PDB file of C-alpha atoms in Angstrom:
ATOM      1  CA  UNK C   1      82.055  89.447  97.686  1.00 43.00           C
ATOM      2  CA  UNK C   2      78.634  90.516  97.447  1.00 45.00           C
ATOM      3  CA  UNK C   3      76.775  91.357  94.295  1.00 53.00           C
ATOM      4  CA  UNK C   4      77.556  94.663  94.630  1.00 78.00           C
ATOM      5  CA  UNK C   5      79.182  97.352  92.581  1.00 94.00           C
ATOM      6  CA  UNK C   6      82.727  96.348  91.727  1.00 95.00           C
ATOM      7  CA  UNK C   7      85.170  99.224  89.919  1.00 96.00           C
ATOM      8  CA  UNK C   8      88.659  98.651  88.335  1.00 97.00           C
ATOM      9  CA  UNK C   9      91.585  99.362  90.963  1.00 97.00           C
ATOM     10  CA  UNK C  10      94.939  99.119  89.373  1.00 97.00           C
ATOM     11  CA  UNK C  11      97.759  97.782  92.179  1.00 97.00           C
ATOM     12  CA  UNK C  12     101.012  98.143  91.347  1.00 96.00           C
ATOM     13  CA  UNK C  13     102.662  94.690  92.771  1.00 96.00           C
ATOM     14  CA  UNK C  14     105.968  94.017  93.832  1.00 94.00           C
ATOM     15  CA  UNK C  15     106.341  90.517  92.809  1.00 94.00           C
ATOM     16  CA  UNK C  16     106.823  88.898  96.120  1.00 95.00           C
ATOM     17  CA  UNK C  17     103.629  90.652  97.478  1.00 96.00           C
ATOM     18  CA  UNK C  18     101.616  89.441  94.593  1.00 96.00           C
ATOM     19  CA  UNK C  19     103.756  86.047  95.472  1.00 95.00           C
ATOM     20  CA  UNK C  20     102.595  86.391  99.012  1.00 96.00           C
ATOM     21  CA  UNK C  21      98.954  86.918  98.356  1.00 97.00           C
ATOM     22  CA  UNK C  22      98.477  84.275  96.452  1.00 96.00           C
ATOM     23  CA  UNK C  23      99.841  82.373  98.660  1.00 96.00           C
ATOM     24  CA  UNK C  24      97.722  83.470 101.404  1.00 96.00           C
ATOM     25  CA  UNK C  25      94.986  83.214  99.777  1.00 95.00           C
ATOM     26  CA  UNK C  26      95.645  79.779  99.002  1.00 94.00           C
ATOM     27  CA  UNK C  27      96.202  78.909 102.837  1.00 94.00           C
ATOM     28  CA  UNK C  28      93.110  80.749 103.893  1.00 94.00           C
ATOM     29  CA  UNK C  29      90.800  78.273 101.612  1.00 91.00           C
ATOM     30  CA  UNK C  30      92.178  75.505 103.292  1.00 86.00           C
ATOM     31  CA  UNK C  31      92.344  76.704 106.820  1.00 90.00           C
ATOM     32  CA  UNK C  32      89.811  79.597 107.526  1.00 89.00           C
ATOM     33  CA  UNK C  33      86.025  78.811 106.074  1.00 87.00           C
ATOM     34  CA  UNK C  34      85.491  82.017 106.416  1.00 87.00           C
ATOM     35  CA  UNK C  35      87.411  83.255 103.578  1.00 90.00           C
ATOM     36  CA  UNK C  36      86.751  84.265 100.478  1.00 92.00           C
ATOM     37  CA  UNK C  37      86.302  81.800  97.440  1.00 88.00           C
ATOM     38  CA  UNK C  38      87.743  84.260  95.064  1.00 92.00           C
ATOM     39  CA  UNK C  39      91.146  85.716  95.067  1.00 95.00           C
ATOM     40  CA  UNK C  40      89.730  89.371  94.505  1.00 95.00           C
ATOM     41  CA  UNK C  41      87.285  88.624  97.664  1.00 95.00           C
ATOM     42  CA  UNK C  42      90.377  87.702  99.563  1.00 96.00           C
ATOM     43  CA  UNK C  43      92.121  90.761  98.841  1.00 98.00           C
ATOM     44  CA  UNK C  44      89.056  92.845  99.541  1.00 98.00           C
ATOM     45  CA  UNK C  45      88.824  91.390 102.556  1.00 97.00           C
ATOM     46  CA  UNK C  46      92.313  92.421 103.833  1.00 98.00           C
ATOM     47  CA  UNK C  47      92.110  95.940 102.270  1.00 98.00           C
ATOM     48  CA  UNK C  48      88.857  95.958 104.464  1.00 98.00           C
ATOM     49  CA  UNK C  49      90.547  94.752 107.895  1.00 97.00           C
ATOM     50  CA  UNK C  50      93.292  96.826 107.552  1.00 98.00           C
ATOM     51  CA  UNK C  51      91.480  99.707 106.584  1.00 98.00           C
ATOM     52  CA  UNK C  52      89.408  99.227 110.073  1.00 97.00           C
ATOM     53  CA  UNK C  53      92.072  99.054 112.360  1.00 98.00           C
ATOM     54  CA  UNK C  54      93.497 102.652 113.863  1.00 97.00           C
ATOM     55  CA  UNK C  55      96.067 104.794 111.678  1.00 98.00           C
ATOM     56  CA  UNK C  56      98.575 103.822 114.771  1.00 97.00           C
ATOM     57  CA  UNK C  57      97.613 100.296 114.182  1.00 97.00           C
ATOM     58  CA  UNK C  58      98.238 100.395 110.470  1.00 97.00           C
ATOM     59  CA  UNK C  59     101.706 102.652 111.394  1.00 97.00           C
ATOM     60  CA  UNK C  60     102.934  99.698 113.488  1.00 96.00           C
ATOM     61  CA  UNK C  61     102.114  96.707 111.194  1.00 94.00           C
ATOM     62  CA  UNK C  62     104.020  99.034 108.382  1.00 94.00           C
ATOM     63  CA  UNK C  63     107.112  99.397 110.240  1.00 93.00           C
ATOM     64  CA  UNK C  64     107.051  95.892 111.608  1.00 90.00           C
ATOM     65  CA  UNK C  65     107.130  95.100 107.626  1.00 87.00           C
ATOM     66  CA  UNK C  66     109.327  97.181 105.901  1.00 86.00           C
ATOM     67  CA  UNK C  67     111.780  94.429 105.683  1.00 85.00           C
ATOM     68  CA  UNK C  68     109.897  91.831 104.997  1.00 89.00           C
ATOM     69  CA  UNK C  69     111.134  89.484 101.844  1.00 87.00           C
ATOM     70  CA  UNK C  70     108.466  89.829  99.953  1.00 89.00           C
ATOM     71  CA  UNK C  71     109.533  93.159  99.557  1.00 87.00           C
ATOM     72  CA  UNK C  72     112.465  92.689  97.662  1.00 82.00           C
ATOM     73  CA  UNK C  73     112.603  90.996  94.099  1.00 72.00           C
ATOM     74  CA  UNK C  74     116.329  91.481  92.390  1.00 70.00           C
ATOM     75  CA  UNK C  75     115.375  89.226  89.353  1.00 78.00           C
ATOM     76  CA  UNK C  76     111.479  90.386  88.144  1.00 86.00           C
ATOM     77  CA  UNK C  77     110.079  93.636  87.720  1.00 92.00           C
ATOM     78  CA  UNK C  78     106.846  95.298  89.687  1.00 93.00           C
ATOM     79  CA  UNK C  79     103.670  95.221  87.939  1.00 95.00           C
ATOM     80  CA  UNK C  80     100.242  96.973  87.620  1.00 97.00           C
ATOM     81  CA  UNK C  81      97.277  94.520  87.634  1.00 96.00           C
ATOM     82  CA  UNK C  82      93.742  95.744  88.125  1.00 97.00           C
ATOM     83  CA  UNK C  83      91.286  94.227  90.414  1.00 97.00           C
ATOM     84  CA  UNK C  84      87.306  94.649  90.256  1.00 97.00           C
ATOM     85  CA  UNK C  85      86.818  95.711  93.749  1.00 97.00           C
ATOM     86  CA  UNK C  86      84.050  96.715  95.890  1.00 97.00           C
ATOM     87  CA  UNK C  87      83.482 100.136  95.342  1.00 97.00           C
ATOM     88  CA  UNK C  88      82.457 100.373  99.519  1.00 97.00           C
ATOM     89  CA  UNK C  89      85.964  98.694  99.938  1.00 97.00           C
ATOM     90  CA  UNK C  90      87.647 101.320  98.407  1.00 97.00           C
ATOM     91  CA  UNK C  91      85.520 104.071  99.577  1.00 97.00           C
ATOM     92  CA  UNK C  92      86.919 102.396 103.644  1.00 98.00           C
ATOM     93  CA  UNK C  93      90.577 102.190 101.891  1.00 98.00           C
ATOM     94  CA  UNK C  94      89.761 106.123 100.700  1.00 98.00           C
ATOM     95  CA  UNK C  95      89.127 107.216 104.510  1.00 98.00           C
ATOM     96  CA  UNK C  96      91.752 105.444 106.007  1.00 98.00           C
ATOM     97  CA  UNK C  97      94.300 106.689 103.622  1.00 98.00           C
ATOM     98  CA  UNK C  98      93.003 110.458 104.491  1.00 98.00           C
ATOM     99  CA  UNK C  99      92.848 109.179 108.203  1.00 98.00           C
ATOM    100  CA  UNK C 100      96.595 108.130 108.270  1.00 97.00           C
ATOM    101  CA  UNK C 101      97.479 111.577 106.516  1.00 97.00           C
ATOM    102  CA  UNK C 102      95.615 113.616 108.867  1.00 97.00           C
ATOM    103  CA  UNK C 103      96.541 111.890 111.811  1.00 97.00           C
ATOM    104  CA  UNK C 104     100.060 110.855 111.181  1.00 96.00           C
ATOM    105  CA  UNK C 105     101.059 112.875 108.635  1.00 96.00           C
ATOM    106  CA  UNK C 106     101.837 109.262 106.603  1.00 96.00           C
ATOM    107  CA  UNK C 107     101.227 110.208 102.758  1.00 95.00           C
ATOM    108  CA  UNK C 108     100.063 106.460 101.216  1.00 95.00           C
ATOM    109  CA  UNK C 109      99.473 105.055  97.803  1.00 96.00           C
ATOM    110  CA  UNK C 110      96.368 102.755  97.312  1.00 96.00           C
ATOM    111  CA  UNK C 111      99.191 100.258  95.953  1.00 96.00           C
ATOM    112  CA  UNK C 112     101.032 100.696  99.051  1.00 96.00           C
ATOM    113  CA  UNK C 113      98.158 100.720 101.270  1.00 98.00           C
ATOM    114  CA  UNK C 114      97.262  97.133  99.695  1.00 98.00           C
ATOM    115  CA  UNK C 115     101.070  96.248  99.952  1.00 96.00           C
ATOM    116  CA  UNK C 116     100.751  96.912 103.903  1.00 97.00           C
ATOM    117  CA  UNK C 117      97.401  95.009 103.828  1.00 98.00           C
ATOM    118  CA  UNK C 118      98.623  91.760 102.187  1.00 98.00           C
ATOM    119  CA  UNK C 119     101.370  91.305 104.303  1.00 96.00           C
ATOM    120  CA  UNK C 120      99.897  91.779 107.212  1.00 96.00           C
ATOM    121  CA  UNK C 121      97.181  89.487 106.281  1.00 97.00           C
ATOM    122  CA  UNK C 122      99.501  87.170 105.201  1.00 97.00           C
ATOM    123  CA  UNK C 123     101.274  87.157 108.520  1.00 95.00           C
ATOM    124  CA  UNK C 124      98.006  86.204 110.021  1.00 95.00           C
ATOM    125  CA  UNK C 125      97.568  83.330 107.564  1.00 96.00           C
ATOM    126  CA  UNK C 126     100.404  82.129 108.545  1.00 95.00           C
ATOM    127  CA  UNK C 127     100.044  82.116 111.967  1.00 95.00           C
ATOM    128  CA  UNK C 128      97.038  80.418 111.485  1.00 93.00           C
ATOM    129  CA  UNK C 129      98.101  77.616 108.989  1.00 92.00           C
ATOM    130  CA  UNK C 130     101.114  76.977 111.776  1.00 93.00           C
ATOM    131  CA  UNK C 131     103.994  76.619 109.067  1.00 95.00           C
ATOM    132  CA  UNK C 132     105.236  78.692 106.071  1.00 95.00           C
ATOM    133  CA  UNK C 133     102.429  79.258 103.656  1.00 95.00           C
ATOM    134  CA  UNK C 134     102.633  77.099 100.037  1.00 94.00           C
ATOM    135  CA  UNK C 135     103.976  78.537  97.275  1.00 93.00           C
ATOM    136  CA  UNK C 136     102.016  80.785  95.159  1.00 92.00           C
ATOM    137  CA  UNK C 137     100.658  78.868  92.190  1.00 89.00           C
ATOM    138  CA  UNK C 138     101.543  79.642  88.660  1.00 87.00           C
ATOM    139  CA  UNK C 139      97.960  80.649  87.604  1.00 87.00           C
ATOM    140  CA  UNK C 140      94.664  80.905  90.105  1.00 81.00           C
ATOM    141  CA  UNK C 141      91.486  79.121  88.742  1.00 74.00           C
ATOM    142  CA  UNK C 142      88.582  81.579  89.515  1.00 69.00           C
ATOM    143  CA  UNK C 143      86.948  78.784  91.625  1.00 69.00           C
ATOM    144  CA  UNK C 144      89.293  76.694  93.345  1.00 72.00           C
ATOM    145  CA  UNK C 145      87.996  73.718  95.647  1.00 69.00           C
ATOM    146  CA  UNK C 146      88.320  74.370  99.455  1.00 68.00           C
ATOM    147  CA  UNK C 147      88.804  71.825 101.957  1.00 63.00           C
ATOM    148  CA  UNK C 148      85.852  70.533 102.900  1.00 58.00           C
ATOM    149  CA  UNK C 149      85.499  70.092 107.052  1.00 57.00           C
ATOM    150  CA  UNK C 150      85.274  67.151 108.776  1.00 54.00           C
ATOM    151  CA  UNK C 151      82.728  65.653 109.545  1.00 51.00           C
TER     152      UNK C 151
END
């Protein structure tokens, strides 16, 4: 994330989306050097892909996800955690969400929206790392070390 202007964003999380995002996140430090070295840049980052792919796009990822596990959480209770996000990320997650309504009549949350985001970037984490992602860890450090490349 750049320096510039961040505003609160409250998300409500299911926990195994919050569980998968932190795992992802975790992944992408080791495996893509171009992620984020922040948690809240990684998220911004998928709200910002997803919100620049086609409502039809976004339409197709969601139904190819509705049953993921992540999803589903018999045992701990969804939460609402803000996020200091780019204010031009959520002005992109704004028009996408008015895109999808206009052009396929799909009525989103933001917290939804970013539900459909993380798993989709998580997917692609996944994909990339070549095995199941880690498991989330109990608390993120603001800064965690990446993997340094190879020289």
């Amino acid at each position: 994330m750049t320096s510039q202007t961040a505003i609160p964003v409250g998300i409500y999380w299911k926990p195994g989306v919050w569980d998968l995002a932190r795992s992802a996140y975790v992944a992408d430090l080791d495996t893509d050097p171009e992620s984020p070295g922040s948690f809240v840049g990684w998220l911004a980052q998928a709200l910002e892909l997803h919100a620049r792919r086609s409502p039809q796009q976004r339409a197709e990822l969601a139904a190819a996800g509705e049953n993921h596990p992540a999803l589903v959480s018999v045992t701990r209770k969804s939460f609402n955690k803000k996020h200091d996000l780019p204010a031009s990320t959520m002005e992109t997650v704004e028009d996408a969400l008015v895109a999808d309504r206009q052009e396929l009549g799909r009525m989103l949350a933001r917290s939804a929206f970013a539900q459909e985001a993380v798993i989709a970037a998580a997917e692609h984490s996944r994909r990339r790392l070549g095995r199941e992602l880690p498991p989330p860890p109990q608390k993120l450090s603001n800064r965690p070390p990446r993997r340094r490349p190879t020289t």
